[in-house]
Every structure is written in structure tokens, then in C-alpha cells.
């Protein structure tokens, strides 16, 4: 499957917000792919740029934000195809779809998006069934009565009991988990090839979250729908994802199949994220939060953006911006993995942005004091964003 054209290909995507305080580089050169039927995770802490990346794919970035560079190709069509000219102005290619085409051809029908808060997507003054029926009528060439039948079938499909009765109820009569099921029904109703889900289970309790994740897994198998799943939770990633992109401050810093990411972790940030999830062998009290706070995307740290918090940081990390690619041969790490033997099972490349895996002299470089080492030394638990580096 990795040989065929991906369903979605994101290349060097950059989205910035032009604010009074400065330019926020929310998404800063992100590339990844989603294969047909694949469930791809986009994971990282709050502010990493996950939602802005998801909105950029759908061309739903709000003012004062703008996509300033990059290409997004979906089934051979250019959802985004923007280049920055040398003079700083932006050039959209001829092939890039118009806003109208995005509305009529792409959103809802081809790619559906589900948000964290169902109340933002559901209108409180109309019945759940009515909204679902209207959405189906708008997007599929069916009559009103057919649309109603499809709507009830979809409600049943996502596990809503007595769908004929619940069809006539209002959103506030549904629990949080049931409302999220309604949104999944709505997303699936037009049989899209891709569903982008932006933290749809984050507000739910763990049991309900587990039920929704099981549901998504079943539906994906049945309909062959691909998902781009945005989350900050590595536990969720472990449960449902096939492949994963880890984001830090606007950049993807590690990408791999899910087993490689968990059992052959390369990036210290990914390691830190993994340490922060509960495991059967550890109590909740002993979880390690990641030291420090993510710096601002207006003025990201030089070199590797994670160096201010990284337990492995050395002088070289402050200057060298890591290349994103397979670990290099000749790089001196404890665990050098030859690029062509690094994958377990599937053929997916394992890519990482960390100078430990480049032959740039990491091993001879002096260790850096930073928020992470400070925290160990002084027992500090809270540090202010950005300010400790002094560079
Ligand atoms: N409308 C806006 N104006 C200015 N900056 C924005 C705007 N929307 C997002 N940003 C900035 O873009 C960056 C990325 O935000 P984004 O919402 O994509 O993060 P996220 O990874 O989805 O985090 P969360 O887990 O909190 O949802 C942040 O620095 C955020 O402050
Ligand atoms: Ni978000």
C-alpha cells in the first residue's frame, strides 16, 4: 500500500498568524501522508500546531492566519498549492481549488471534520435528526424521506439506542458521548474518504472515550474511511493509530509506524510524551510530566526547538537546526539504526529531527543546562515559558 499514491499528501505546509505581537509560526514546514483507510495520529502538547495544521488542510484557517507556503494534495487535486515569491508575496497555483470548489466538492463529501466540542457543530434549537437529515439532503442527491431513513440508519450505526425516538430529540437531551457519536454519524453520512478528528474524545471520561475509539475502529473497517486523528494523548495513539506524526512548536519532529514509535522511540520529546502516559506498571503519581513549558511560536528557540527542555541537550543543539530524515549512519547514538532496517513489520520510514542522529558532532559537544536539568537539580516543578535560556 505504501507504493501507491497516498490519499492525502501534505508537503512543507506553513501557516502563520500575523498578530500585533509578531508573526506566530503555528505550522512551520510540516509534511506527512495519509494512505487510504489508514488511521494517522497527529500528536503533541497544547500549542504545537495540530489544530492549525488540520484547519489548513481544509482551508479553514481564520484571520489573522494565512497559509503562506506548501502543497496539500488529495486524490490528485490541490487543496493547497502556495509558494512564497522572493519579494514575500504569495503565489497560488492555477491548480489550487477555489473556495467554492472546497465547499462544494471537498468539505463534507470528501473530507469531513469533527471537533472536540459537539455543541459548536450542533445547533441547540433544532432536533438532532433534523440537522442530520438536512446535512444529508444538502450533500447527497436524495429526497427528504430517504435522507431521514439514512439519518436514522446512521444513528443506529454509531450505537445510539432507539434511533427512531432519539431522532426527534434536541442536542441537550444527549450526553457528551452520545453527542460525539452524532457528530461521527454526521461525518460518515456522506461517505467521505477521510475524516479529520480534532481531539473529539478529549472532553469525555475515559470509559466513554474507550467506547468511541472502539466505534471508530469498527467503522473504519466497515467503510474503509481514513482518519487523521489529532490528540495530545499517547494512550489514544497507542489504541487506534497505524502511524504517527509527533509535533513540537510547529514542526513534525518524529514520524513512524505506531509500533516503531513506541518500541524504537528516537526523539527525546517523543520519549517524554510516552513517559507522561499511564502504564499498567506505574501508578499515576509516578508519571513524569515534561519539564518546562513549551516556548512561544512567535519566537521559537534557535537550533533544535526542543533544546530548552530536552534532557539530552548539548551545545550543538542550540545552533544546529536538525534535519528531518532517517537516522544517519555514522551518527553516534546508543542505538544507531541503519535506515533500511529500522522498521518492524510495515515498510514505513522512521523519520526524526534530532542532531543525535546526525553526524554533526553531538558526542563531542558539552551538555547544556536547561529547564529539564534545572528541574532535576532544584526540584522546580513550574518554570516560565521561554525565558530560562538566556540566548
Ligand atoms: N487565531 C489565532 N491568532 C493567533 N495565534 C493563533 C491563533 N490560533 C492559533 N494560534 C497559535 O498557533 C499555535 C498553534 O495553535 P494550535 O491551536 O494549532 O495548537 P494545538 O496543537 O491544536 O493545541 P491544543 O492541544 O491546545 O488544541 C499556538 O501558538 C497558538 O497560540
Ligand atoms: Ni488544537
PDB file of C-alpha atoms in Angstrom, residues 42-221:
ATOM      1  CA  UNK A  42      -1.087  13.996  14.897  1.00  0.00           C
ATOM      2  CA  UNK A  43       0.142  14.295  18.463  1.00  0.00           C
ATOM      3  CA  UNK A  44       1.801  16.958  20.606  1.00  0.00           C
ATOM      4  CA  UNK A  45       1.238  19.296  23.535  1.00  0.00           C
ATOM      5  CA  UNK A  46      -1.137  22.233  23.558  1.00  0.00           C
ATOM      6  CA  UNK A  47       0.020  24.912  21.120  1.00  0.00           C
ATOM      7  CA  UNK A  48       2.100  22.544  18.954  1.00  0.00           C
ATOM      8  CA  UNK A  49       0.089  23.496  15.866  1.00  0.00           C
ATOM      9  CA  UNK A  50      -2.066  20.399  15.486  1.00  0.00           C
ATOM     10  CA  UNK A  51      -5.411  22.182  15.056  1.00  0.00           C
ATOM     11  CA  UNK A  52      -3.983  24.826  12.750  1.00  0.00           C
ATOM     12  CA  UNK A  53      -2.483  22.054  10.591  1.00  0.00           C
ATOM     13  CA  UNK A  54      -5.882  20.318  10.452  1.00  0.00           C
ATOM     14  CA  UNK A  55      -7.666  23.578   9.599  1.00  0.00           C
ATOM     15  CA  UNK A  56      -5.081  24.380   6.933  1.00  0.00           C
ATOM     16  CA  UNK A  57      -5.775  21.110   5.109  1.00  0.00           C
ATOM     17  CA  UNK A  58      -9.463  22.103   4.953  1.00  0.00           C
ATOM     18  CA  UNK A  59      -8.579  25.741   4.148  1.00  0.00           C
ATOM     19  CA  UNK A  60     -10.444  26.848   7.266  1.00  0.00           C
ATOM     20  CA  UNK A  61      -7.725  28.994   8.868  1.00  0.00           C
ATOM     21  CA  UNK A  62      -9.196  32.089  10.484  1.00  0.00           C
ATOM     22  CA  UNK A  63      -7.920  35.677  10.394  1.00  0.00           C
ATOM     23  CA  UNK A  64      -5.256  36.845  11.086  1.00  0.00           C
ATOM     24  CA  UNK A  65      -3.948  33.457   9.978  1.00  0.00           C
ATOM     25  CA  UNK A  66      -2.766  32.540   6.485  1.00  0.00           C
ATOM     26  CA  UNK A  67      -1.256  29.567   4.731  1.00  0.00           C
ATOM     27  CA  UNK A  68       1.998  31.034   3.412  1.00  0.00           C
ATOM     28  CA  UNK A  69       3.622  28.024   1.798  1.00  0.00           C
ATOM     29  CA  UNK A  70       3.118  24.388   0.928  1.00  0.00           C
ATOM     30  CA  UNK A  71       1.104  21.874  -1.012  1.00  0.00           C
ATOM     31  CA  UNK A  72      -1.777  19.666   0.066  1.00  0.00           C
ATOM     32  CA  UNK A  73      -2.770  17.057  -2.491  1.00  0.00           C
ATOM     33  CA  UNK A  74      -5.913  14.994  -2.038  1.00  0.00           C
ATOM     34  CA  UNK A  75      -6.775  12.341  -4.657  1.00  0.00           C
ATOM     35  CA  UNK A  76      -4.583  14.237  -7.107  1.00  0.00           C
ATOM     36  CA  UNK A  77      -6.308  17.592  -6.506  1.00  0.00           C
ATOM     37  CA  UNK A  78      -4.509  20.553  -4.991  1.00  0.00           C
ATOM     38  CA  UNK A  79      -6.366  21.715  -1.891  1.00  0.00           C
ATOM     39  CA  UNK A  80      -3.405  23.986  -1.201  1.00  0.00           C
ATOM     40  CA  UNK A  81      -0.647  24.963  -3.619  1.00  0.00           C
ATOM     41  CA  UNK A  82       1.030  28.141  -2.440  1.00  0.00           C
ATOM     42  CA  UNK A  83       4.554  29.419  -2.877  1.00  0.00           C
ATOM     43  CA  UNK A  84       6.183  32.432  -1.355  1.00  0.00           C
ATOM     44  CA  UNK A  85       7.805  34.640  -4.014  1.00  0.00           C
ATOM     45  CA  UNK A  86      11.239  36.140  -3.294  1.00  0.00           C
ATOM     46  CA  UNK A  87       9.585  39.521  -2.603  1.00  0.00           C
ATOM     47  CA  UNK A  88       7.444  37.941   0.123  1.00  0.00           C
ATOM     48  CA  UNK A  89       4.119  37.966  -1.749  1.00  0.00           C
ATOM     49  CA  UNK A  90       2.225  34.714  -2.119  1.00  0.00           C
ATOM     50  CA  UNK A  91       1.526  32.879  -5.337  1.00  0.00           C
ATOM     51  CA  UNK A  92      -1.348  30.426  -5.584  1.00  0.00           C
ATOM     52  CA  UNK A  93      -1.010  27.943  -8.421  1.00  0.00           C
ATOM     53  CA  UNK A  94      -3.599  27.596 -11.180  1.00  0.00           C
ATOM     54  CA  UNK A  95      -4.475  24.119  -9.961  1.00  0.00           C
ATOM     55  CA  UNK A  96      -5.320  25.142  -6.418  1.00  0.00           C
ATOM     56  CA  UNK A  97      -9.040  24.653  -5.800  1.00  0.00           C
ATOM     57  CA  UNK A  98     -11.205  27.725  -5.325  1.00  0.00           C
ATOM     58  CA  UNK A  99     -13.052  28.330  -2.044  1.00  0.00           C
ATOM     59  CA  UNK A 100     -16.212  27.391  -3.906  1.00  0.00           C
ATOM     60  CA  UNK A 101     -14.760  24.052  -5.006  1.00  0.00           C
ATOM     61  CA  UNK A 102     -13.594  23.413  -1.448  1.00  0.00           C
ATOM     62  CA  UNK A 103     -17.192  23.965  -0.299  1.00  0.00           C
ATOM     63  CA  UNK A 104     -18.979  22.013  -2.994  1.00  0.00           C
ATOM     64  CA  UNK A 105     -16.531  19.172  -3.758  1.00  0.00           C
ATOM     65  CA  UNK A 106     -14.351  18.640  -0.716  1.00  0.00           C
ATOM     66  CA  UNK A 107     -15.766  19.598   2.673  1.00  0.00           C
ATOM     67  CA  UNK A 108     -18.317  17.135   3.984  1.00  0.00           C
ATOM     68  CA  UNK A 109     -18.365  14.959   0.861  1.00  0.00           C
ATOM     69  CA  UNK A 110     -14.721  14.024   0.533  1.00  0.00           C
ATOM     70  CA  UNK A 111     -13.223  15.153   3.835  1.00  0.00           C
ATOM     71  CA  UNK A 112     -15.274  15.606   6.992  1.00  0.00           C
ATOM     72  CA  UNK A 113     -14.024  17.243  10.169  1.00  0.00           C
ATOM     73  CA  UNK A 114     -15.105  16.525  13.745  1.00  0.00           C
ATOM     74  CA  UNK A 115     -14.283  18.919  16.581  1.00  0.00           C
ATOM     75  CA  UNK A 116     -13.804  18.497  20.303  1.00  0.00           C
ATOM     76  CA  UNK A 117     -16.963  20.316  21.274  1.00  0.00           C
ATOM     77  CA  UNK A 118     -20.072  18.903  19.568  1.00  0.00           C
ATOM     78  CA  UNK A 119     -22.127  21.905  20.698  1.00  0.00           C
ATOM     79  CA  UNK A 120     -20.142  24.049  18.284  1.00  0.00           C
ATOM     80  CA  UNK A 121     -21.269  21.865  15.408  1.00  0.00           C
ATOM     81  CA  UNK A 122     -24.818  21.121  16.555  1.00  0.00           C
ATOM     82  CA  UNK A 123     -27.467  23.825  16.660  1.00  0.00           C
ATOM     83  CA  UNK A 124     -29.266  23.720  20.040  1.00  0.00           C
ATOM     84  CA  UNK A 125     -32.631  24.874  18.636  1.00  0.00           C
ATOM     85  CA  UNK A 126     -33.059  22.089  16.062  1.00  0.00           C
ATOM     86  CA  UNK A 127     -33.514  18.382  16.664  1.00  0.00           C
ATOM     87  CA  UNK A 128     -30.536  16.115  16.187  1.00  0.00           C
ATOM     88  CA  UNK A 129     -32.340  14.133  13.496  1.00  0.00           C
ATOM     89  CA  UNK A 130     -33.445  17.246  11.641  1.00  0.00           C
ATOM     90  CA  UNK A 131     -29.878  18.523  11.455  1.00  0.00           C
ATOM     91  CA  UNK A 132     -28.552  15.198  10.316  1.00  0.00           C
ATOM     92  CA  UNK A 133     -31.288  14.887   7.677  1.00  0.00           C
ATOM     93  CA  UNK A 134     -30.652  18.399   6.357  1.00  0.00           C
ATOM     94  CA  UNK A 135     -26.934  17.723   6.099  1.00  0.00           C
ATOM     95  CA  UNK A 136     -27.570  14.541   4.125  1.00  0.00           C
ATOM     96  CA  UNK A 137     -30.060  16.284   1.819  1.00  0.00           C
ATOM     97  CA  UNK A 138     -27.560  19.054   1.122  1.00  0.00           C
ATOM     98  CA  UNK A 139     -24.693  16.739   0.305  1.00  0.00           C
ATOM     99  CA  UNK A 140     -26.271  13.739  -1.342  1.00  0.00           C
ATOM    100  CA  UNK A 141     -28.845  13.621  -4.098  1.00  0.00           C
ATOM    101  CA  UNK A 142     -31.640  12.051  -2.060  1.00  0.00           C
ATOM    102  CA  UNK A 143     -35.202  13.027  -1.153  1.00  0.00           C
ATOM    103  CA  UNK A 144     -36.192  14.243   2.299  1.00  0.00           C
ATOM    104  CA  UNK A 145     -37.718  10.937   3.309  1.00  0.00           C
ATOM    105  CA  UNK A 146     -34.725   8.991   2.073  1.00  0.00           C
ATOM    106  CA  UNK A 147     -32.438  11.372   3.952  1.00  0.00           C
ATOM    107  CA  UNK A 148     -34.428  10.726   7.125  1.00  0.00           C
ATOM    108  CA  UNK A 149     -34.065   6.999   6.662  1.00  0.00           C
ATOM    109  CA  UNK A 150     -30.305   7.333   6.136  1.00  0.00           C
ATOM    110  CA  UNK A 151     -30.082   9.591   9.199  1.00  0.00           C
ATOM    111  CA  UNK A 152     -31.804   7.011  11.419  1.00  0.00           C
ATOM    112  CA  UNK A 153     -29.625   4.247   9.995  1.00  0.00           C
ATOM    113  CA  UNK A 154     -26.521   6.291  10.732  1.00  0.00           C
ATOM    114  CA  UNK A 155     -27.633   6.978  14.321  1.00  0.00           C
ATOM    115  CA  UNK A 156     -28.103   3.237  14.784  1.00  0.00           C
ATOM    116  CA  UNK A 157     -24.743   2.606  13.147  1.00  0.00           C
ATOM    117  CA  UNK A 158     -22.897   4.767  15.687  1.00  0.00           C
ATOM    118  CA  UNK A 159     -24.566   2.988  18.600  1.00  0.00           C
ATOM    119  CA  UNK A 160     -27.366   5.346  19.587  1.00  0.00           C
ATOM    120  CA  UNK A 161     -30.148   3.265  21.163  1.00  0.00           C
ATOM    121  CA  UNK A 162     -33.722   3.724  19.880  1.00  0.00           C
ATOM    122  CA  UNK A 163     -32.638   5.941  16.988  1.00  0.00           C
ATOM    123  CA  UNK A 164     -36.232   6.496  15.764  1.00  0.00           C
ATOM    124  CA  UNK A 165     -37.129   8.149  19.075  1.00  0.00           C
ATOM    125  CA  UNK A 166     -33.847   9.979  19.586  1.00  0.00           C
ATOM    126  CA  UNK A 167     -34.107  11.385  16.056  1.00  0.00           C
ATOM    127  CA  UNK A 168     -36.681  13.897  17.351  1.00  0.00           C
ATOM    128  CA  UNK A 169     -34.706  14.972  20.421  1.00  0.00           C
ATOM    129  CA  UNK A 170     -32.567  18.077  20.876  1.00  0.00           C
ATOM    130  CA  UNK A 171     -28.776  18.131  21.389  1.00  0.00           C
ATOM    131  CA  UNK A 172     -29.077  18.978  25.124  1.00  0.00           C
ATOM    132  CA  UNK A 173     -31.022  15.746  25.656  1.00  0.00           C
ATOM    133  CA  UNK A 174     -27.925  13.784  24.605  1.00  0.00           C
ATOM    134  CA  UNK A 175     -24.929  13.044  26.848  1.00  0.00           C
ATOM    135  CA  UNK A 176     -21.471  14.264  25.767  1.00  0.00           C
ATOM    136  CA  UNK A 177     -20.529  10.857  24.453  1.00  0.00           C
ATOM    137  CA  UNK A 178     -23.835  10.493  22.571  1.00  0.00           C
ATOM    138  CA  UNK A 179     -23.403  13.941  21.011  1.00  0.00           C
ATOM    139  CA  UNK A 180     -19.933  12.959  19.840  1.00  0.00           C
ATOM    140  CA  UNK A 181     -21.498   9.833  18.292  1.00  0.00           C
ATOM    141  CA  UNK A 182     -23.960  12.086  16.458  1.00  0.00           C
ATOM    142  CA  UNK A 183     -21.051  14.059  15.006  1.00  0.00           C
ATOM    143  CA  UNK A 184     -19.407  10.857  13.874  1.00  0.00           C
ATOM    144  CA  UNK A 185     -22.707   9.864  12.238  1.00  0.00           C
ATOM    145  CA  UNK A 186     -22.817  13.239  10.506  1.00  0.00           C
ATOM    146  CA  UNK A 187     -19.215  12.930   9.349  1.00  0.00           C
ATOM    147  CA  UNK A 188     -19.863   9.443   7.972  1.00  0.00           C
ATOM    148  CA  UNK A 189     -23.211  10.297   6.406  1.00  0.00           C
ATOM    149  CA  UNK A 190     -21.704  11.457   3.116  1.00  0.00           C
ATOM    150  CA  UNK A 191     -19.280   8.539   2.994  1.00  0.00           C
ATOM    151  CA  UNK A 192     -16.131  10.659   2.879  1.00  0.00           C
ATOM    152  CA  UNK A 193     -12.748   9.052   2.201  1.00  0.00           C
ATOM    153  CA  UNK A 194     -11.101  10.995   5.029  1.00  0.00           C
ATOM    154  CA  UNK A 195     -12.285  12.183   8.420  1.00  0.00           C
ATOM    155  CA  UNK A 196     -10.200  14.713  10.303  1.00  0.00           C
ATOM    156  CA  UNK A 197     -10.930  14.438  14.026  1.00  0.00           C
ATOM    157  CA  UNK A 198      -9.605  17.249  16.230  1.00  0.00           C
ATOM    158  CA  UNK A 199      -9.484  15.894  19.797  1.00  0.00           C
ATOM    159  CA  UNK A 200     -13.035  14.521  19.575  1.00  0.00           C
ATOM    160  CA  UNK A 201     -12.731  12.450  22.751  1.00  0.00           C
ATOM    161  CA  UNK A 202     -10.687  14.787  24.933  1.00  0.00           C
ATOM    162  CA  UNK A 203     -13.668  16.136  26.877  1.00  0.00           C
ATOM    163  CA  UNK A 204     -15.100  12.670  27.567  1.00  0.00           C
ATOM    164  CA  UNK A 205     -14.419  10.423  30.524  1.00  0.00           C
ATOM    165  CA  UNK A 206     -12.084   7.512  29.893  1.00  0.00           C
ATOM    166  CA  UNK A 207     -14.767   4.821  29.655  1.00  0.00           C
ATOM    167  CA  UNK A 208     -16.832   6.773  27.128  1.00  0.00           C
ATOM    168  CA  UNK A 209     -13.661   7.691  25.252  1.00  0.00           C
ATOM    169  CA  UNK A 210     -12.780   3.994  25.006  1.00  0.00           C
ATOM    170  CA  UNK A 211     -16.226   3.214  23.603  1.00  0.00           C
ATOM    171  CA  UNK A 212     -15.898   5.931  20.963  1.00  0.00           C
ATOM    172  CA  UNK A 213     -12.422   4.723  19.960  1.00  0.00           C
ATOM    173  CA  UNK A 214     -13.776   1.173  19.576  1.00  0.00           C
ATOM    174  CA  UNK A 215     -16.608   2.534  17.461  1.00  0.00           C
ATOM    175  CA  UNK A 216     -14.205   4.415  15.205  1.00  0.00           C
ATOM    176  CA  UNK A 217     -12.131   1.290  14.743  1.00  0.00           C
ATOM    177  CA  UNK A 218     -15.202  -0.729  13.721  1.00  0.00           C
ATOM    178  CA  UNK A 219     -16.500   1.944  11.371  1.00  0.00           C
ATOM    179  CA  UNK A 220     -13.148   2.353   9.713  1.00  0.00           C
ATOM    180  CA  UNK A 221     -13.039  -1.335   8.973  1.00  0.00           C
TER     181      UNK A 221
END
